[in-house]
Structure formats: structure tokens, C-alpha cells
Amino acid sequence: MRTSSRLITSSEPAIVTAPLLATRATQPGSRSTSGRSARHAVALAPAAIAVAVGLWGIRRQDSLWSDEAVTYEVAHRSTSDIWRLMAEADAVHGLHYFLMHAVFASWEGGLVALRLPSVLAVAATAAGVGMLGRRLAGPRAGLLAGLAVPLLPAMQRYAQEGRSYALVCALMTWGTWLLLDALDVGGRKRWAGYGAVMLAACLLHEFAVLGLIAHGVSVALSRRGLRPWALTAAAVIAGLAPLALFSATQSGQVAWIGAPDASDLLAFAVPALLGIACALLKRPLRGPVGLPALALPLLIVPAGLLLALSPLRPLYVDRYVLFGSIGLALLIGAALDRLTSRETVVTASLVAAATALLPSGQQLRTPESRSDDVTAVAQTVREMTTPGDGLLFTPARRAWVLATPEAYAHLDDLALAASPAASGTLFGTEVTPAEIRARMPASRRIIVVQDVIGEPGDSTGRGAAKLATLYAHFEVCGSRRVTRAQITVYARPGLC
């Protein structure tokens, strides 16, 4: 790939003395060697830091939140069972489930295997951002941008989650590199490579198409390559269309997303304003697209579009547009490069940033950093139950069981008709409300795991049947709140 190293950066003198030219002429290999070293540094140093930060506390004290539990359980199904599931639910995550299936087939590494692909993806993102920054604003700006990636709290969080968001970031980063290469050099192969990487990102998560739109804004600003970009984007959208149309039939899965609140708006506004402030510290143009014209659309357009469309259909969740962090890191790196003139100052700035982020980083590696913890719920269920007790979920969402089925093996799941894998569903199927009412009175004690926050209610009548029977024939013996779950033990009168 060709870079713009031929251009003079602000850190290089515009006039080179004759003795220096003579020295370079007598040592023709020194410049290429130093150039290769600089290219390697801006990629390898950020990647190494990202791996170290990602591996720090990767087990999160053996905690696991429900979305990761879904990934863990589905990835352990057979490939035919994953296909069955996609026909019913979660088609949008299908490619990621197949990737994780391959990971666990190769290495049954538990929580580390579940999260290691995300760690490596953030490392690839950091390396790519370093290369992008070098290409657009010079070596030091690239190094600083790459080092910023693993320090951003959002990137630290999703580097340690067994979901697809970090992988999308990596593909978006290197797709952006290929876009610059296609604009700079041209050729069908380069545009095809860009399109293939962007399609892979979109197939991992459909909202990566918002990054494609951000690229279109950058191309329009550059006034170059708009036609080949449009043709490539059309091909990507055509490739994504079958999945997008099919997953639209499963839109009930995102019914839990509400209208953006003040915290959502603040989480969007603060990075956007910071990015704009950094962009005002202008750098010389390098290549077909300047750094602000590339980074600001990535930072602002995807999240901004989701927020703007919220009155029509609330779909904004910050992790869906995590790849906006790529733009923020590029802008931060370029701004730090502009503001600092000595390596000691740069080092001090990085140390200060790392120190400032340390409390946040520590908190992200605790069970409390996520909205729920299926392992904590499982432990509480063990403590509150005895063999033979009945078990009910309300609503019928068995994410709590998926990664820790052994914790519930001694209980009788009174409403279960077929397990998740057997039914080809995420959480299994339940018997009719009438059958639930018939089964419950045979139990002396029943433990109820209730999702009290964040999930839609049960509109099938099963939840109402469970509660009505409990109130009619049982009394409360005890209850505990564990993150997002309320765990309550009911018993027949006089048996508490």
C-alpha cells in the first residue's frame, strides 16, 4: 500500500542541509529502515498496549452478563442448531455466533476464550488507528492516536465482552484504511477489497452500515472518488439486504430500546464536542482526505443518525456505534501532536491520561460494571433452594440459565416445554398457561427468578398465570435482589 510519506510533516524541516543530504545519499538503506521502524512502531506499540489492557482483569472476577451468556450458550450449539436459531431469532448476530463456535471448537477456554477475540480486535483497531493517524497527520500523531484507543473507557469495556462490537471496530478501522488506499491509488481490486471488508463488518452487525454512510460523507468532502465509492457502497448494501430484510421480521427483539434520555444525549455530545475541539487544531492535509474530514463523520454521523431517527423508532444504543471511537482517537492523537513539541511532554500526557482513567478502568473490571451477572444469580439460587424445589422465570427469559445450567439442575423447571437448543430458540419454550397452573400446586416450594429491569413484560398470559397461582396457593418465604434479578422463594402455607 502506498502512503503519503513523500509529504513533509510539521515536524520535519522544510529545508534540508547539504551535509544531511550527502549523509543520506551515502546511506541509502537508513531512510527506508527508519521508515519501516516508524511504521511498525505506530502499529505495534498501540496493539501491545491494547492487548495488555484487554487481558488485565479479563475474567471480571468470574462474572458474566446475560448478553455474553447468550453468546456462550449459542456458540456451544451445533452449526445446524445455530442455523435453526437464526431462523427464529438473533439473525443479526449469526455470523458472530459461528465465529465463536469455531473458537470454542478449537479451544474450550471458558471466559477467556469468550472474550479474547474482542481483546485481539481492539488491538487490531489500535494498530489500524495508529496507521491511519500516521498516514493523515504524521508518525507521532499516529502513535498517539493508536495509544488513545485502548485508554478510551468504551473500548476498554467492549474489549472484554463476548459480543461482536469490538470485531466490528477492527473491520471498520481497516476498511477505512482500504478506503484511503482506494482513493489515493484507485483500481478495482482496491475498491473490491474495501467493499469486502465493509460487508463483513455489516454482516457482523447491521448498524455498521452507518459507518459506510460516514465514509460517504468523507468522500463527498474530499471531492474525489464519489462514483466508485457509491458503486461499492451499493454492492455492500445489496450484499447486506437479505440479512437486513430477514432480521426485520425479528424486530421484536429490540422492543426493549426506549427513547434516548439525558444520559444518552450527554454521552453523544461530550465526545462530539471534544472531537470538534480537537479538529479545530488543524493539521496540514495529507492524502486525498484530511484527518478531520475522515474522523469527524465517523464520530458524529452514525450516533447522530440513530438519535435523529429515535422519534420514528428508538434504536440508539451506544455499543451499536462503538466504532465512532475510531474517529475520536484519531482526533485526540492529532490534537496531542499539535499541542506537544517534546517527547517528554507527550509521555507525561499519556501517563496523566492513563492515571485519570485508572479508576474507571478498575470499575469496568468488576461485576458491578454490567447491568446483570448470571453467575451471581446462579450462586444466589444455589443458596436459597433445596433439591426438588420448583423453578419459574418471569418473564420467560432464561438467560440466567444459559451459561450455568448446573446451578439449576436440582430444580424442577415447572413451565419449560423444550430447552433452548432443542427448540431452536434463545430461551426455550414454555407450556400453556393452563398447564403451568396445573403443575405448580404439586410443588411444596417454588423459586421465582424475575427480571425486574430492562425487559418487556410477558404478553402471552403465562406470566399472569404464574403470579395468580403463586398468590392463591403460596406465601413468600424470602427474597433477594441480585443486580437486575429479583429472586423470591414461595412455599405452601406453613412450610416456610
C-alpha positions as semicolon CSV with decimal commas, in nm:
position;residue;x (nm);y (nm);z (nm)
1;M;0,000;0,000;0,000
2;R;0,130;0,344;-0,079
3;T;0,140;0,606;0,194
4;S;0,188;0,979;0,174
5;S;0,534;0,975;0,332
6;R;0,660;1,186;0,045
7;L;0,487;1,489;0,201
8;I;0,673;1,698;0,460
9;T;0,514;1,698;0,805
10;S;0,523;1,986;1,050
11;S;0,788;1,803;1,250
12;E;1,024;1,784;0,951
13;P;1,229;2,084;0,837
14;A;1,125;2,235;0,503
15;I;1,490;2,296;0,408
16;V;1,740;2,013;0,435
17;T;2,108;2,099;0,458
18;A;2,355;1,971;0,202
19;P;2,560;1,769;0,455
20;L;2,250;1,585;0,565
21;L;2,159;1,512;0,204
22;A;2,505;1,383;0,147
23;T;2,482;1,159;0,453
24;R;2,154;1,016;0,332
25;A;2,296;0,965;-0,014
26;T;2,585;0,762;0,126
27;Q;2,349;0,554;0,342
28;P;2,057;0,470;0,113
29;G;1,923;0,200;0,340
30;S;1,900;0,414;0,654
31;R;1,592;0,608;0,550
32;S;1,395;0,303;0,443
33;T;1,495;0,121;0,763
34;S;1,390;0,410;0,985
35;G;1,069;0,446;0,783
36;R;0,984;0,081;0,836
37;S;1,062;0,113;1,207
38;A;0,831;0,414;1,237
39;R;0,551;0,230;1,057
40;H;0,596;-0,069;1,284
41;A;0,603;0,147;1,597
42;V;0,277;0,327;1,528
43;A;0,105;-0,010;1,486
44;L;0,282;-0,247;1,723
45;A;0,309;-0,022;2,029
46;P;-0,065;0,058;2,043
47;A;-0,152;-0,306;1,972
48;A;0,073;-0,426;2,255
49;I;-0,080;-0,176;2,498
50;A;-0,429;-0,279;2,386
51;V;-0,354;-0,647;2,450
52;A;-0,213;-0,569;2,795
53;V;-0,510;-0,352;2,891
54;G;-0,753;-0,607;2,748
55;L;-0,603;-0,900;2,936
56;W;-0,598;-0,703;3,262
57;G;-0,885;-0,847;3,467
58;I;-1,036;-1,022;3,165
59;R;-1,233;-1,266;3,380
60;R;-1,407;-0,978;3,564
61;Q;-1,399;-1,177;3,888
62;D;-1,568;-1,467;3,705
63;S;-1,878;-1,259;3,633
64;L;-2,080;-1,292;3,314
65;W;-2,362;-1,071;3,196
66;S;-2,665;-1,202;3,013
67;D;-2,571;-1,098;2,657
68;E;-2,241;-1,280;2,693
69;A;-2,423;-1,580;2,839
70;V;-2,630;-1,595;2,520
71;T;-2,312;-1,590;2,308
72;Y;-2,155;-1,860;2,524
73;E;-2,454;-2,096;2,505
74;V;-2,534;-2,044;2,137
75;A;-2,169;-2,085;2,033
76;H;-2,169;-2,427;2,201
77;R;-2,460;-2,549;1,987
78;S;-2,402;-2,742;1,667
79;T;-2,384;-2,546;1,343
80;S;-2,721;-2,686;1,237
81;D;-2,874;-2,570;1,566
82;I;-2,729;-2,222;1,515
83;W;-2,893;-2,209;1,173
84;R;-3,223;-2,313;1,334
85;L;-3,189;-2,037;1,591
86;M;-3,122;-1,773;1,325
87;A;-3,449;-1,865;1,157
88;E;-3,624;-1,787;1,485
89;A;-3,421;-1,507;1,646
90;D;-3,089;-1,321;1,656
91;A;-3,010;-1,345;1,286
92;V;-2,828;-1,013;1,324
93;H;-2,567;-1,189;1,543
94;G;-2,549;-1,509;1,341
95;L;-2,205;-1,457;1,189
96;H;-2,059;-1,381;1,533
97;Y;-2,212;-1,698;1,675
98;F;-2,049;-1,905;1,402
99;L;-1,713;-1,737;1,466
100;M;-1,737;-1,808;1,838
101;H;-1,845;-2,165;1,763
102;A;-1,516;-2,206;1,577
103;V;-1,325;-2,052;1,869
104;F;-1,474;-2,293;2,123
105;A;-1,429;-2,587;1,886
106;S;-1,058;-2,503;1,879
107;W;-1,017;-2,411;2,247
108;E;-1,259;-2,461;2,534
109;G;-1,117;-2,170;2,730
110;G;-1,423;-2,052;2,921
111;L;-1,447;-1,680;2,989
112;V;-1,103;-1,610;2,844
113;A;-1,191;-1,778;2,514
114;L;-1,523;-1,593;2,510
115;R;-1,356;-1,252;2,544
116;L;-1,015;-1,298;2,383
117;P;-1,140;-1,230;2,026
118;S;-1,260;-0,889;2,145
119;V;-0,924;-0,818;2,307
120;L;-0,744;-0,901;1,985
121;A;-0,996;-0,698;1,784
122;V;-0,928;-0,387;1,993
123;A;-0,555;-0,448;1,942
124;A;-0,615;-0,461;1,565
125;T;-0,819;-0,142;1,597
126;A;-0,540;0,033;1,787
127;A;-0,283;-0,073;1,528
128;G;-0,505;0,042;1,242
129;V;-0,581;0,376;1,405
130;G;-0,208;0,427;1,452
131;M;-0,151;0,362;1,083
132;L;-0,439;0,592;0,985
133;G;-0,306;0,870;1,206
134;R;0,042;0,833;1,061
135;R;-0,095;0,844;0,710
136;L;-0,307;1,153;0,771
137;A;-0,111;1,356;1,024
138;G;0,235;1,209;1,074
139;P;0,409;0,939;1,281
140;R;0,373;1,097;1,624
141;A;0,005;1,178;1,570
142;G;-0,048;0,819;1,460
143;L;0,127;0,678;1,764
144;L;-0,073;0,900;2,000
145;A;-0,400;0,812;1,825
146;G;-0,326;0,441;1,844
147;L;-0,236;0,466;2,213
148;A;-0,560;0,653;2,281
149;V;-0,772;0,361;2,159
150;P;-0,720;0,117;2,449
151;L;-0,746;0,403;2,704
152;L;-1,096;0,508;2,597
153;P;-1,341;0,371;2,856
154;A;-1,584;0,244;2,590
155;M;-1,308;0,048;2,418
156;Q;-1,188;-0,094;2,750
157;R;-1,540;-0,215;2,821
158;Y;-1,609;-0,387;2,492
159;A;-1,259;-0,530;2,471
160;Q;-1,378;-0,760;2,748
161;E;-1,718;-0,863;2,621
162;G;-1,805;-1,173;2,424
163;R;-2,007;-0,985;2,163
164;S;-1,937;-0,856;1,812
165;Y;-1,884;-0,484;1,875
166;A;-1,503;-0,484;1,906
167;L;-1,475;-0,701;1,594
168;V;-1,685;-0,450;1,402
169;C;-1,447;-0,176;1,518
170;A;-1,147;-0,366;1,383
171;L;-1,311;-0,421;1,045
172;M;-1,426;-0,059;1,029
173;T;-1,073;0,062;1,104
174;W;-0,908;-0,141;0,832
175;G;-1,196;-0,074;0,596
176;T;-1,121;0,294;0,645
177;W;-0,756;0,228;0,559
178;L;-0,860;0,049;0,241
179;L;-1,091;0,338;0,154
180;L;-0,798;0,580;0,170
181;D;-0,590;0,342;-0,036
182;A;-0,863;0,318;-0,299
183;L;-0,898;0,697;-0,312
184;D;-0,523;0,750;-0,325
185;V;-0,425;0,476;-0,571
186;G;-0,752;0,364;-0,728
187;G;-0,819;0,040;-0,910
188;R;-1,098;-0,213;-0,897
189;K;-0,908;-0,451;-0,669
190;R;-0,868;-0,185;-0,401
191;W;-1,234;-0,086;-0,417
192;A;-1,332;-0,452;-0,409
193;G;-1,114;-0,506;-0,101
194;Y;-1,276;-0,209;0,071
195;G;-1,623;-0,338;-0,015
196;A;-1,546;-0,689;0,111
197;V;-1,423;-0,566;0,450
198;M;-1,717;-0,330;0,492
199;L;-1,963;-0,606;0,401
200;A;-1,803;-0,832;0,664
201;A;-1,846;-0,555;0,922
202;C;-2,212;-0,511;0,827
203;L;-2,277;-0,885;0,844
204;L;-2,131;-0,892;1,196
205;H;-2,369;-0,613;1,295
206;E;-2,606;-0,440;1,058
207;F;-2,555;-0,095;1,208
208;A;-2,201;-0,097;1,069
209;V;-2,375;0,034;0,758
210;L;-2,382;0,369;0,942
211;G;-2,002;0,367;0,917
212;L;-2,038;0,319;0,544
213;I;-2,255;0,632;0,537
214;A;-1,991;0,820;0,737
215;H;-1,734;0,717;0,477
216;G;-1,963;0,859;0,209
217;V;-1,964;1,195;0,388
218;S;-1,583;1,192;0,396
219;V;-1,561;1,103;0,027
220;A;-1,803;1,382;-0,060
221;L;-1,590;1,628;0,138
222;S;-1,279;1,512;-0,046
223;R;-1,450;1,565;-0,385
224;R;-1,271;1,259;-0,514
225;G;-1,384;0,905;-0,585
226;L;-1,752;0,962;-0,520
227;R;-1,866;0,746;-0,812
228;P;-1,655;0,435;-0,731
229;W;-1,743;0,473;-0,363
230;A;-2,114;0,490;-0,450
231;L;-2,088;0,177;-0,664
232;T;-1,901;-0,007;-0,389
233;A;-2,147;0,109;-0,124
234;A;-2,436;-0,010;-0,339
235;A;-2,273;-0,353;-0,367
236;V;-2,225;-0,368;0,013
237;I;-2,588;-0,272;0,074
238;A;-2,703;-0,531;-0,181
239;G;-2,499;-0,796;-0,002
240;L;-2,644;-0,692;0,333
241;A;-3,005;-0,663;0,211
242;P;-3,111;-1,030;0,254
243;L;-2,996;-1,033;0,618
244;A;-3,144;-0,689;0,688
245;L;-3,482;-0,781;0,540
246;F;-3,496;-1,111;0,725
247;S;-3,383;-0,966;1,059
248;A;-3,657;-0,703;1,026
249;T;-3,903;-0,986;1,088
250;Q;-3,734;-1,032;1,428
251;S;-3,757;-0,666;1,525
252;G;-3,941;-0,755;1,845
253;Q;-3,601;-0,837;1,993
254;V;-3,516;-0,466;2,011
255;A;-3,851;-0,367;2,160
256;W;-3,670;-0,305;2,489
257;I;-3,488;0,000;2,345
258;G;-3,651;0,317;2,472
259;A;-3,627;0,679;2,362
260;P;-3,287;0,838;2,431
261;D;-3,265;1,004;2,772
262;A;-3,043;1,283;2,901
263;S;-2,755;1,044;2,972
264;D;-2,763;0,916;2,612
265;L;-2,757;1,270;2,475
266;L;-2,471;1,363;2,706
267;A;-2,276;1,052;2,611
268;F;-2,306;1,159;2,248
269;A;-2,248;1,533;2,296
270;V;-1,932;1,518;2,510
271;P;-1,719;1,309;2,267
272;A;-1,862;1,503;1,970
273;L;-1,767;1,838;2,122
274;L;-1,426;1,705;2,223
275;G;-1,371;1,581;1,868
276;I;-1,474;1,914;1,719
277;A;-1,238;2,098;1,956
278;C;-0,953;1,868;1,853
279;A;-1,037;1,918;1,485
280;L;-1,003;2,294;1,522
281;L;-0,631;2,238;1,575
282;K;-0,578;2,194;1,203
283;R;-0,301;1,984;1,055
284;P;-0,158;2,001;0,703
285;L;-0,358;1,797;0,453
286;R;-0,205;1,459;0,373
287;G;-0,354;1,233;0,111
288;P;-0,694;1,250;-0,055
289;V;-0,889;1,307;0,272
290;G;-0,781;1,524;0,565
291;L;-0,793;1,378;0,915
292;P;-1,085;1,592;1,043
293;A;-1,288;1,520;0,728
294;L;-1,240;1,148;0,792
295;A;-1,261;1,133;1,171
296;L;-1,548;1,370;1,246
297;P;-1,804;1,187;1,028
298;L;-1,707;0,856;1,189
299;L;-1,751;1,010;1,532
300;I;-2,073;1,205;1,473
301;V;-2,273;1,065;1,180
302;P;-2,356;0,708;1,299
303;A;-2,467;0,802;1,650
304;G;-2,626;1,124;1,526
305;L;-2,839;0,936;1,273
306;L;-2,965;0,687;1,531
307;L;-3,053;0,967;1,770
308;A;-3,224;1,168;1,496
309;L;-3,435;0,868;1,395
310;S;-3,538;0,788;1,753
311;P;-3,877;0,967;1,730
312;L;-3,968;0,727;1,448
313;R;-3,814;0,412;1,600
314;P;-3,588;0,413;1,909
315;L;-3,277;0,216;1,817
316;Y;-2,996;0,413;1,978
317;V;-2,764;0,206;2,197
318;D;-2,409;0,333;2,237
319;R;-2,246;-0,004;2,172
320;Y;-2,414;-0,026;1,831
321;V;-2,194;0,266;1,717
322;L;-1,883;0,186;1,918
323;F;-1,676;0,233;1,602
324;G;-1,723;0,609;1,643
325;S;-1,436;0,578;1,893
326;I;-1,206;0,536;1,594
327;G;-1,274;0,895;1,490
328;L;-1,235;1,024;1,845
329;A;-0,897;0,854;1,889
330;L;-0,770;0,996;1,559
331;L;-0,872;1,347;1,659
332;I;-0,720;1,316;2,006
333;G;-0,392;1,189;1,863
334;A;-0,368;1,472;1,611
335;A;-0,453;1,732;1,876
336;L;-0,193;1,600;2,122
337;D;0,065;1,600;1,845
338;R;-0,021;1,960;1,765
339;L;-0,010;2,072;2,129
340;T;0,314;1,899;2,229
341;S;0,661;1,962;2,098
342;R;0,878;1,741;2,316
343;E;0,868;1,368;2,369
344;T;0,884;1,418;2,746
345;V;0,565;1,622;2,733
346;V;0,396;1,358;2,522
347;T;0,498;1,087;2,766
348;A;0,373;1,292;3,058
349;S;0,039;1,346;2,882
350;L;-0,005;0,975;2,822
351;V;0,083;0,891;3,182
352;A;-0,164;1,153;3,303
353;A;-0,436;1,014;3,077
354;A;-0,373;0,659;3,195
355;T;-0,378;0,772;3,559
356;A;-0,701;0,963;3,509
357;L;-0,863;0,659;3,350
358;L;-0,737;0,413;3,609
359;P;-1,038;0,433;3,849
360;S;-1,274;0,393;3,553
361;G;-1,068;0,104;3,423
362;Q;-1,077;-0,071;3,759
363;Q;-1,453;-0,033;3,784
364;L;-1,503;-0,176;3,434
365;R;-1,338;-0,497;3,553
366;T;-1,584;-0,560;3,836
367;P;-1,919;-0,745;3,823
368;E;-2,094;-0,418;3,910
369;S;-1,988;-0,263;3,579
370;R;-2,260;-0,458;3,393
371;S;-2,635;-0,446;3,431
372;D;-2,657;-0,806;3,548
373;D;-2,444;-1,103;3,645
374;V;-2,572;-1,451;3,565
375;T;-2,308;-1,619;3,783
376;A;-2,415;-1,415;4,087
377;V;-2,778;-1,504;4,021
378;A;-2,683;-1,872;3,991
379;Q;-2,494;-1,862;4,321
380;T;-2,789;-1,699;4,497
381;V;-3,026;-1,962;4,356
382;R;-2,800;-2,236;4,494
383;E;-2,803;-2,075;4,839
384;M;-3,182;-2,028;4,852
385;T;-3,302;-2,365;4,720
386;T;-3,306;-2,733;4,803
387;P;-3,330;-3,030;4,562
388;G;-3,677;-3,080;4,422
389;D;-3,789;-2,719;4,452
390;G;-3,989;-2,579;4,162
391;L;-3,842;-2,309;3,938
392;L;-4,015;-2,034;3,743
393;F;-3,892;-1,744;3,531
394;T;-4,097;-1,431;3,478
395;P;-4,087;-1,316;3,212
396;A;-3,984;-1,639;3,039
397;R;-3,627;-1,531;2,971
398;R;-3,378;-1,800;3,070
399;A;-3,058;-1,604;3,006
400;W;-2,974;-1,672;3,371
401;V;-2,950;-2,047;3,297
402;L;-2,765;-2,046;2,967
403;A;-2,404;-2,038;3,086
404;T;-2,459;-2,201;3,428
405;P;-2,714;-2,482;3,379
406;E;-2,555;-2,690;3,655
407;A;-2,672;-2,436;3,915
408;Y;-3,035;-2,515;3,827
409;A;-3,005;-2,890;3,763
410;H;-3,150;-2,980;4,106
411;L;-3,467;-2,777;4,041
412;D;-3,786;-2,862;3,851
413;D;-3,847;-2,601;3,579
414;L;-4,225;-2,607;3,601
415;A;-4,305;-2,411;3,284
416;L;-4,041;-2,548;3,047
417;A;-4,164;-2,733;2,739
418;A;-3,835;-2,757;2,542
419;S;-3,483;-2,634;2,614
420;P;-3,328;-2,351;2,411
421;A;-3,117;-2,583;2,196
422;A;-3,394;-2,839;2,148
423;S;-3,649;-2,575;2,049
424;G;-3,414;-2,374;1,828
425;T;-3,483;-2,060;2,033
426;L;-3,281;-1,829;2,256
427;F;-3,455;-1,910;2,584
428;G;-3,659;-2,225;2,528
429;T;-4,035;-2,268;2,500
430;E;-4,297;-2,297;2,774
431;V;-4,615;-2,497;2,815
432;T;-4,956;-2,334;2,802
433;P;-5,086;-2,116;3,087
434;A;-5,333;-2,390;3,181
435;E;-5,054;-2,648;3,207
436;I;-4,849;-2,408;3,421
437;R;-5,143;-2,365;3,662
438;A;-5,182;-2,743;3,678
439;R;-4,816;-2,812;3,751
440;M;-4,748;-2,552;4,018
441;P;-4,964;-2,680;4,309
442;A;-4,771;-3,009;4,315
443;S;-4,461;-2,827;4,442
444;R;-4,405;-2,756;4,810
445;R;-4,162;-2,471;4,735
446;I;-4,105;-2,264;4,422
447;I;-3,824;-2,021;4,349
448;V;-3,906;-1,740;4,107
449;V;-3,637;-1,552;3,913
450;Q;-3,789;-1,228;3,796
451;D;-3,625;-0,983;3,555
452;V;-3,732;-0,656;3,714
453;I;-3,548;-0,410;3,489
454;G;-3,490;-0,375;3,118
455;E;-3,702;-0,645;2,956
456;P;-4,055;-0,630;2,807
457;G;-4,335;-0,788;3,004
458;D;-4,498;-1,122;2,921
459;S;-4,792;-1,074;2,685
460;T;-4,868;-1,447;2,642
461;G;-5,066;-1,493;2,962
462;R;-4,806;-1,725;3,112
463;G;-4,667;-1,461;3,347
464;A;-5,015;-1,379;3,474
465;A;-5,088;-1,749;3,528
466;K;-4,769;-1,794;3,730
467;L;-4,834;-1,495;3,955
468;A;-5,201;-1,571;4,008
469;T;-5,124;-1,929;4,115
470;L;-4,847;-1,816;4,345
471;Y;-5,070;-1,562;4,517
472;A;-5,351;-1,815;4,553
473;H;-5,158;-2,115;4,687
474;F;-4,820;-1,995;4,818
475;E;-4,667;-1,742;5,054
476;V;-4,338;-1,553;5,034
477;C;-4,056;-1,701;5,241
478;G;-3,775;-1,471;5,136
479;S;-3,646;-1,252;4,856
480;R;-3,315;-1,113;4,734
481;R;-3,226;-0,860;4,467
482;V;-2,919;-0,954;4,262
483;T;-2,833;-0,690;4,001
484;R;-3,128;-0,698;3,759
485;A;-3,294;-1,007;3,902
486;Q;-3,537;-1,043;4,191
487;I;-3,512;-1,394;4,341
488;T;-3,806;-1,494;4,558
489;V;-3,883;-1,820;4,738
490;Y;-4,250;-1,917;4,774
491;A;-4,383;-2,208;4,982
492;R;-4,715;-2,367;5,064
493;P;-4,866;-2,206;5,377
494;G;-4,685;-2,313;5,692
495;L;-4,383;-2,461;5,510
496;C;-4,150;-2,158;5,504
